């Protein structure tokens, strides 16, 4: 990264607890915040034809389809690229004690806007599918969605899909000094102060070792 002439940082996927200035201090270079429109325009590939460019992202660099598109564009333009893999929530959830290979399809919970009749609940359909095969469900929470609102959306959607919520897992700021893991019923978690970024896990049938570790939280 220090060798790059220009460094971009995605600022639309995660409201991360560290600020850009701290990262600039470590790298020793100015960092340019980039929004979704800029990244999806693929213009960073055009710039990379003339100079070394770095695009910094939070979490796994290839989880987002936009980043796959960047690689495809770079190949078409004969632009050399290098992927540096990063720690991800997909790794960090193992700290809960759940066995990673028992996770099913990943779901995302967007922020509802009832005024605009934007109330998507397909994330609960994924939970339903996962539970039918005995798989745990990881729900990634949209940026800007407060914890209490997320819990409310979860409970409303679970009722619609006739899913009886048992104990759920809340993971907050995993991988940082402020990490928190809670394992309890939704109504008992409502008064918890949960800082972003956070995720919700709906566990399926637990192995006795998984249960033993979870009960410690």
mmCIF file of C-alpha atoms in Angstrom:
data_model
loop_
_atom_site.group_PDB
_atom_site.id
_atom_site.type_symbol
_atom_site.label_atom_id
_atom_site.label_comp_id
_atom_site.label_asym_id
_atom_site.label_seq_id
_atom_site.Cartn_x
_atom_site.Cartn_y
_atom_site.Cartn_z
ATOM 1 C CA UNK A 1 0.000 0.000 0.000
ATOM 2 C CA UNK A 2 2.837 2.381 0.823
ATOM 3 C CA UNK A 3 4.170 1.988 -2.725
ATOM 4 C CA UNK A 4 0.873 3.067 -4.299
ATOM 5 C CA UNK A 5 0.486 6.532 -5.789
ATOM 6 C CA UNK A 6 -3.177 6.763 -4.829
ATOM 7 C CA UNK A 7 -5.090 4.994 -2.032
ATOM 8 C CA UNK A 8 -8.880 4.706 -1.835
ATOM 9 C CA UNK A 9 -10.943 3.486 1.121
ATOM 10 C CA UNK A 10 -14.523 2.287 0.779
ATOM 11 C CA UNK A 11 -16.675 4.211 3.236
ATOM 12 C CA UNK A 12 -20.155 2.865 2.538
ATOM 13 C CA UNK A 13 -20.156 -0.755 3.742
ATOM 14 C CA UNK A 14 -19.152 -0.470 7.404
ATOM 15 C CA UNK A 15 -19.363 2.261 10.019
ATOM 16 C CA UNK A 16 -16.051 1.164 11.508
ATOM 17 C CA UNK A 17 -14.949 2.255 15.016
ATOM 18 C CA UNK A 18 -11.542 3.500 13.810
ATOM 19 C CA UNK A 19 -11.109 6.756 11.921
ATOM 20 C CA UNK A 20 -9.331 7.376 8.645
ATOM 21 C CA UNK A 21 -6.697 9.598 10.243
ATOM 22 C CA UNK A 22 -5.383 6.684 12.319
ATOM 23 C CA UNK A 23 -4.974 4.598 9.184
ATOM 24 C CA UNK A 24 -3.262 7.471 7.364
ATOM 25 C CA UNK A 25 -0.823 7.764 10.252
ATOM 26 C CA UNK A 26 0.066 4.056 10.016
ATOM 27 C CA UNK A 27 0.436 4.068 6.230
ATOM 28 C CA UNK A 28 2.044 7.496 6.022
ATOM 29 C CA UNK A 29 -0.088 8.555 3.062
ATOM 30 C CA UNK A 30 -3.324 10.409 2.354
ATOM 31 C CA UNK A 31 -6.380 8.182 1.914
ATOM 32 C CA UNK A 32 -9.289 9.138 -0.343
ATOM 33 C CA UNK A 33 -12.766 8.022 0.844
ATOM 34 C CA UNK A 34 -14.740 6.362 -1.959
ATOM 35 C CA UNK A 35 -18.490 5.889 -2.192
ATOM 36 C CA UNK A 36 -20.462 3.097 -3.845
ATOM 37 C CA UNK A 37 -20.963 5.067 -7.073
ATOM 38 C CA UNK A 38 -17.212 5.546 -7.523
ATOM 39 C CA UNK A 39 -16.325 1.895 -6.898
ATOM 40 C CA UNK A 40 -19.118 0.565 -9.109
ATOM 41 C CA UNK A 41 -18.059 2.882 -11.946
ATOM 42 C CA UNK A 42 -14.847 0.816 -12.229
ATOM 43 C CA UNK A 43 -12.932 4.037 -12.941
ATOM 44 C CA UNK A 44 -10.273 2.899 -10.487
ATOM 45 C CA UNK A 45 -9.168 0.415 -13.166
ATOM 46 C CA UNK A 46 -8.640 3.274 -15.643
ATOM 47 C CA UNK A 47 -6.450 5.031 -13.090
ATOM 48 C CA UNK A 48 -4.506 1.817 -12.525
ATOM 49 C CA UNK A 49 -3.419 1.889 -16.178
ATOM 50 C CA UNK A 50 -1.242 4.896 -15.356
ATOM 51 C CA UNK A 51 -0.176 4.349 -11.742
ATOM 52 C CA UNK A 52 -0.305 1.915 -8.822
ATOM 53 C CA UNK A 53 -3.678 2.188 -7.056
ATOM 54 C CA UNK A 54 -4.882 0.615 -3.795
ATOM 55 C CA UNK A 55 -8.530 0.083 -2.914
ATOM 56 C CA UNK A 56 -8.887 -0.670 0.794
ATOM 57 C CA UNK A 57 -12.017 -2.468 1.952
ATOM 58 C CA UNK A 58 -13.328 -3.673 5.300
ATOM 59 C CA UNK A 59 -13.509 -7.433 5.735
ATOM 60 C CA UNK A 60 -13.084 -9.961 2.954
ATOM 61 C CA UNK A 61 -12.079 -8.246 -0.315
ATOM 62 C CA UNK A 62 -13.996 -10.639 -2.572
ATOM 63 C CA UNK A 63 -17.311 -10.974 -0.758
ATOM 64 C CA UNK A 64 -18.852 -8.058 -2.686
ATOM 65 C CA UNK A 65 -19.775 -8.693 -6.326
ATOM 66 C CA UNK A 66 -18.507 -5.200 -7.182
ATOM 67 C CA UNK A 67 -14.982 -6.277 -6.307
ATOM 68 C CA UNK A 68 -15.294 -9.316 -8.580
ATOM 69 C CA UNK A 69 -16.328 -6.909 -11.350
ATOM 70 C CA UNK A 70 -13.185 -4.872 -10.699
ATOM 71 C CA UNK A 71 -11.050 -7.968 -11.246
ATOM 72 C CA UNK A 72 -12.904 -8.810 -14.452
ATOM 73 C CA UNK A 73 -12.405 -5.261 -15.733
ATOM 74 C CA UNK A 74 -8.709 -5.348 -14.832
ATOM 75 C CA UNK A 75 -8.287 -8.584 -16.802
ATOM 76 C CA UNK A 76 -10.059 -7.098 -19.834
ATOM 77 C CA UNK A 77 -7.819 -4.033 -19.706
ATOM 78 C CA UNK A 78 -4.673 -6.097 -19.105
ATOM 79 C CA UNK A 79 -4.100 -4.315 -15.790
ATOM 80 C CA UNK A 80 -2.106 -6.305 -13.254
ATOM 81 C CA UNK A 81 -3.732 -6.670 -9.835
ATOM 82 C CA UNK A 82 -2.955 -8.190 -6.461
ATOM 83 C CA UNK A 83 -5.474 -9.291 -3.836
ATOM 84 C CA UNK A 84 -4.435 -9.119 -0.196
ATOM 85 C CA UNK A 85 -6.824 -11.188 1.870
ATOM 86 C CA UNK A 86 -8.165 -9.790 5.104
ATOM 87 C CA UNK A 87 -9.831 -10.920 8.301
ATOM 88 C CA UNK A 88 -13.576 -11.287 7.874
ATOM 89 C CA UNK A 89 -16.721 -11.660 9.946
ATOM 90 C CA UNK A 90 -16.952 -15.118 8.335
ATOM 91 C CA UNK A 91 -13.835 -16.047 10.302
ATOM 92 C CA UNK A 92 -14.579 -14.048 13.446
ATOM 93 C CA UNK A 93 -17.959 -15.683 14.199
ATOM 94 C CA UNK A 94 -16.064 -18.831 15.200
ATOM 95 C CA UNK A 95 -15.328 -17.042 18.489
ATOM 96 C CA UNK A 96 -18.941 -17.728 19.467
ATOM 97 C CA UNK A 97 -18.087 -21.425 19.630
ATOM 98 C CA UNK A 98 -20.274 -22.296 16.657
ATOM 99 C CA UNK A 99 -18.678 -24.637 14.145
ATOM 100 C CA UNK A 100 -18.051 -22.658 10.959
ATOM 101 C CA UNK A 101 -18.864 -25.554 8.625
ATOM 102 C CA UNK A 102 -22.375 -25.686 10.136
ATOM 103 C CA UNK A 103 -23.301 -22.221 8.822
ATOM 104 C CA UNK A 104 -25.705 -22.015 5.902
ATOM 105 C CA UNK A 105 -26.422 -19.263 3.409
ATOM 106 C CA UNK A 106 -25.584 -15.745 4.628
ATOM 107 C CA UNK A 107 -28.421 -13.220 4.911
ATOM 108 C CA UNK A 108 -28.455 -9.416 4.967
ATOM 109 C CA UNK A 109 -30.942 -7.304 6.905
ATOM 110 C CA UNK A 110 -31.600 -3.889 5.322
ATOM 111 C CA UNK A 111 -33.056 -0.911 7.145
ATOM 112 C CA UNK A 112 -36.811 -0.724 6.677
ATOM 113 C CA UNK A 113 -38.539 2.441 5.528
ATOM 114 C CA UNK A 114 -42.226 1.982 6.268
ATOM 115 C CA UNK A 115 -43.014 5.449 4.906
ATOM 116 C CA UNK A 116 -41.867 4.299 1.464
ATOM 117 C CA UNK A 117 -43.292 0.807 1.988
ATOM 118 C CA UNK A 118 -39.772 -0.633 1.872
ATOM 119 C CA UNK A 119 -40.098 -3.615 4.221
ATOM 120 C CA UNK A 120 -37.994 -6.452 2.766
ATOM 121 C CA UNK A 121 -37.907 -9.594 4.897
ATOM 122 C CA UNK A 122 -36.289 -12.108 2.545
ATOM 123 C CA UNK A 123 -33.476 -12.518 5.087
ATOM 124 C CA UNK A 124 -35.901 -14.561 7.172
ATOM 125 C CA UNK A 125 -36.630 -16.782 4.184
ATOM 126 C CA UNK A 126 -32.905 -17.614 4.138
ATOM 127 C CA UNK A 127 -33.046 -18.377 7.877
ATOM 128 C CA UNK A 128 -35.970 -20.699 7.201
ATOM 129 C CA UNK A 129 -34.019 -22.503 4.458
ATOM 130 C CA UNK A 130 -30.979 -22.862 6.711
ATOM 131 C CA UNK A 131 -33.007 -24.246 9.584
ATOM 132 C CA UNK A 132 -34.553 -26.860 7.300
ATOM 133 C CA UNK A 133 -31.074 -28.369 6.833
ATOM 134 C CA UNK A 134 -29.885 -27.820 10.409
ATOM 135 C CA UNK A 135 -27.588 -24.915 9.519
ATOM 136 C CA UNK A 136 -26.822 -21.784 11.535
ATOM 137 C CA UNK A 137 -27.805 -18.409 10.027
ATOM 138 C CA UNK A 138 -25.510 -15.390 9.962
ATOM 139 C CA UNK A 139 -27.419 -12.142 9.378
ATOM 140 C CA UNK A 140 -25.320 -9.151 8.357
ATOM 141 C CA UNK A 141 -26.832 -5.829 9.413
ATOM 142 C CA UNK A 142 -27.095 -2.869 7.054
ATOM 143 C CA UNK A 143 -25.081 0.215 7.961
ATOM 144 C CA UNK A 144 -27.172 2.730 9.902
ATOM 145 C CA UNK A 145 -29.649 0.177 11.280
ATOM 146 C CA UNK A 146 -29.809 0.612 15.055
ATOM 147 C CA UNK A 147 -29.770 -2.538 17.164
ATOM 148 C CA UNK A 148 -33.237 -2.130 18.712
ATOM 149 C CA UNK A 149 -34.738 -1.565 15.250
ATOM 150 C CA UNK A 150 -32.930 -4.634 13.918
ATOM 151 C CA UNK A 151 -34.355 -6.741 16.756
ATOM 152 C CA UNK A 152 -37.826 -5.425 16.002
ATOM 153 C CA UNK A 153 -37.463 -6.272 12.303
ATOM 154 C CA UNK A 154 -36.202 -9.725 13.239
ATOM 155 C CA UNK A 155 -39.166 -10.464 15.511
ATOM 156 C CA UNK A 156 -41.754 -9.177 13.014
ATOM 157 C CA UNK A 157 -40.213 -11.216 10.192
ATOM 158 C CA UNK A 158 -39.913 -14.354 12.330
ATOM 159 C CA UNK A 159 -43.610 -14.140 13.182
ATOM 160 C CA UNK A 160 -44.512 -13.747 9.497
ATOM 161 C CA UNK A 161 -42.470 -16.819 8.546
ATOM 162 C CA UNK A 162 -43.772 -18.742 11.570
ATOM 163 C CA UNK A 163 -40.286 -19.174 12.992
ATOM 164 C CA UNK A 164 -40.119 -19.480 16.757
ATOM 165 C CA UNK A 165 -37.078 -17.540 17.898
ATOM 166 C CA UNK A 166 -35.157 -19.221 20.675
ATOM 167 C CA UNK A 167 -31.883 -17.854 22.005
ATOM 168 C CA UNK A 168 -30.007 -15.764 19.451
ATOM 169 C CA UNK A 169 -26.427 -14.515 19.297
ATOM 170 C CA UNK A 170 -25.354 -10.890 18.946
ATOM 171 C CA UNK A 171 -21.766 -10.148 17.929
ATOM 172 C CA UNK A 172 -20.507 -6.578 18.172
ATOM 173 C CA UNK A 173 -17.140 -5.263 16.983
ATOM 174 C CA UNK A 174 -15.502 -8.663 16.762
ATOM 175 C CA UNK A 175 -11.760 -8.414 16.330
ATOM 176 C CA UNK A 176 -11.469 -5.182 18.313
ATOM 177 C CA UNK A 177 -10.802 -4.356 21.962
ATOM 178 C CA UNK A 178 -14.507 -3.515 22.365
ATOM 179 C CA UNK A 179 -15.862 -6.865 21.158
ATOM 180 C CA UNK A 180 -19.074 -8.139 22.724
ATOM 181 C CA UNK A 181 -20.892 -11.456 22.322
ATOM 182 C CA UNK A 182 -24.363 -12.021 23.797
ATOM 183 C CA UNK A 183 -26.436 -15.197 23.802
ATOM 184 C CA UNK A 184 -30.007 -14.793 25.023
ATOM 185 C CA UNK A 185 -33.650 -14.428 24.061
ATOM 186 C CA UNK A 186 -34.473 -11.408 21.878
ATOM 187 C CA UNK A 187 -36.678 -9.719 24.486
ATOM 188 C CA UNK A 188 -33.847 -9.910 27.038
ATOM 189 C CA UNK A 189 -31.346 -8.324 24.653
ATOM 190 C CA UNK A 190 -33.421 -5.273 23.816
ATOM 191 C CA UNK A 191 -31.862 -3.087 26.526
ATOM 192 C CA UNK A 192 -28.266 -3.938 25.578
ATOM 193 C CA UNK A 193 -26.073 -1.198 24.137
ATOM 194 C CA UNK A 194 -24.758 -2.714 20.912
ATOM 195 C CA UNK A 195 -22.245 -0.754 18.873
ATOM 196 C CA UNK A 196 -21.723 -1.092 15.122
ATOM 197 C CA UNK A 197 -20.574 -3.059 13.311
ATOM 198 C CA UNK A 198 -22.639 -5.947 14.642
ATOM 199 C CA UNK A 199 -24.370 -9.045 13.331
ATOM 200 C CA UNK A 200 -27.081 -11.452 14.462
ATOM 201 C CA UNK A 201 -26.780 -15.237 14.428
ATOM 202 C CA UNK A 202 -29.795 -17.552 14.562
ATOM 203 C CA UNK A 203 -28.357 -20.890 15.677
ATOM 204 C CA UNK A 204 -29.853 -24.161 14.521
ATOM 205 C CA UNK A 205 -29.507 -27.402 16.470
ATOM 206 C CA UNK A 206 -26.421 -27.077 18.665
ATOM 207 C CA UNK A 207 -23.666 -29.604 19.190
ATOM 208 C CA UNK A 208 -23.070 -30.056 22.934
ATOM 209 C CA UNK A 209 -19.676 -28.312 22.677
ATOM 210 C CA UNK A 210 -21.256 -25.355 20.851
ATOM 211 C CA UNK A 211 -23.916 -25.102 23.546
ATOM 212 C CA UNK A 212 -21.347 -25.327 26.327
ATOM 213 C CA UNK A 213 -19.305 -22.433 24.913
ATOM 214 C CA UNK A 214 -22.356 -20.284 24.128
ATOM 215 C CA UNK A 215 -23.711 -20.606 27.652
ATOM 216 C CA UNK A 216 -20.558 -18.837 28.877
ATOM 217 C CA UNK A 217 -21.607 -15.603 27.149
#
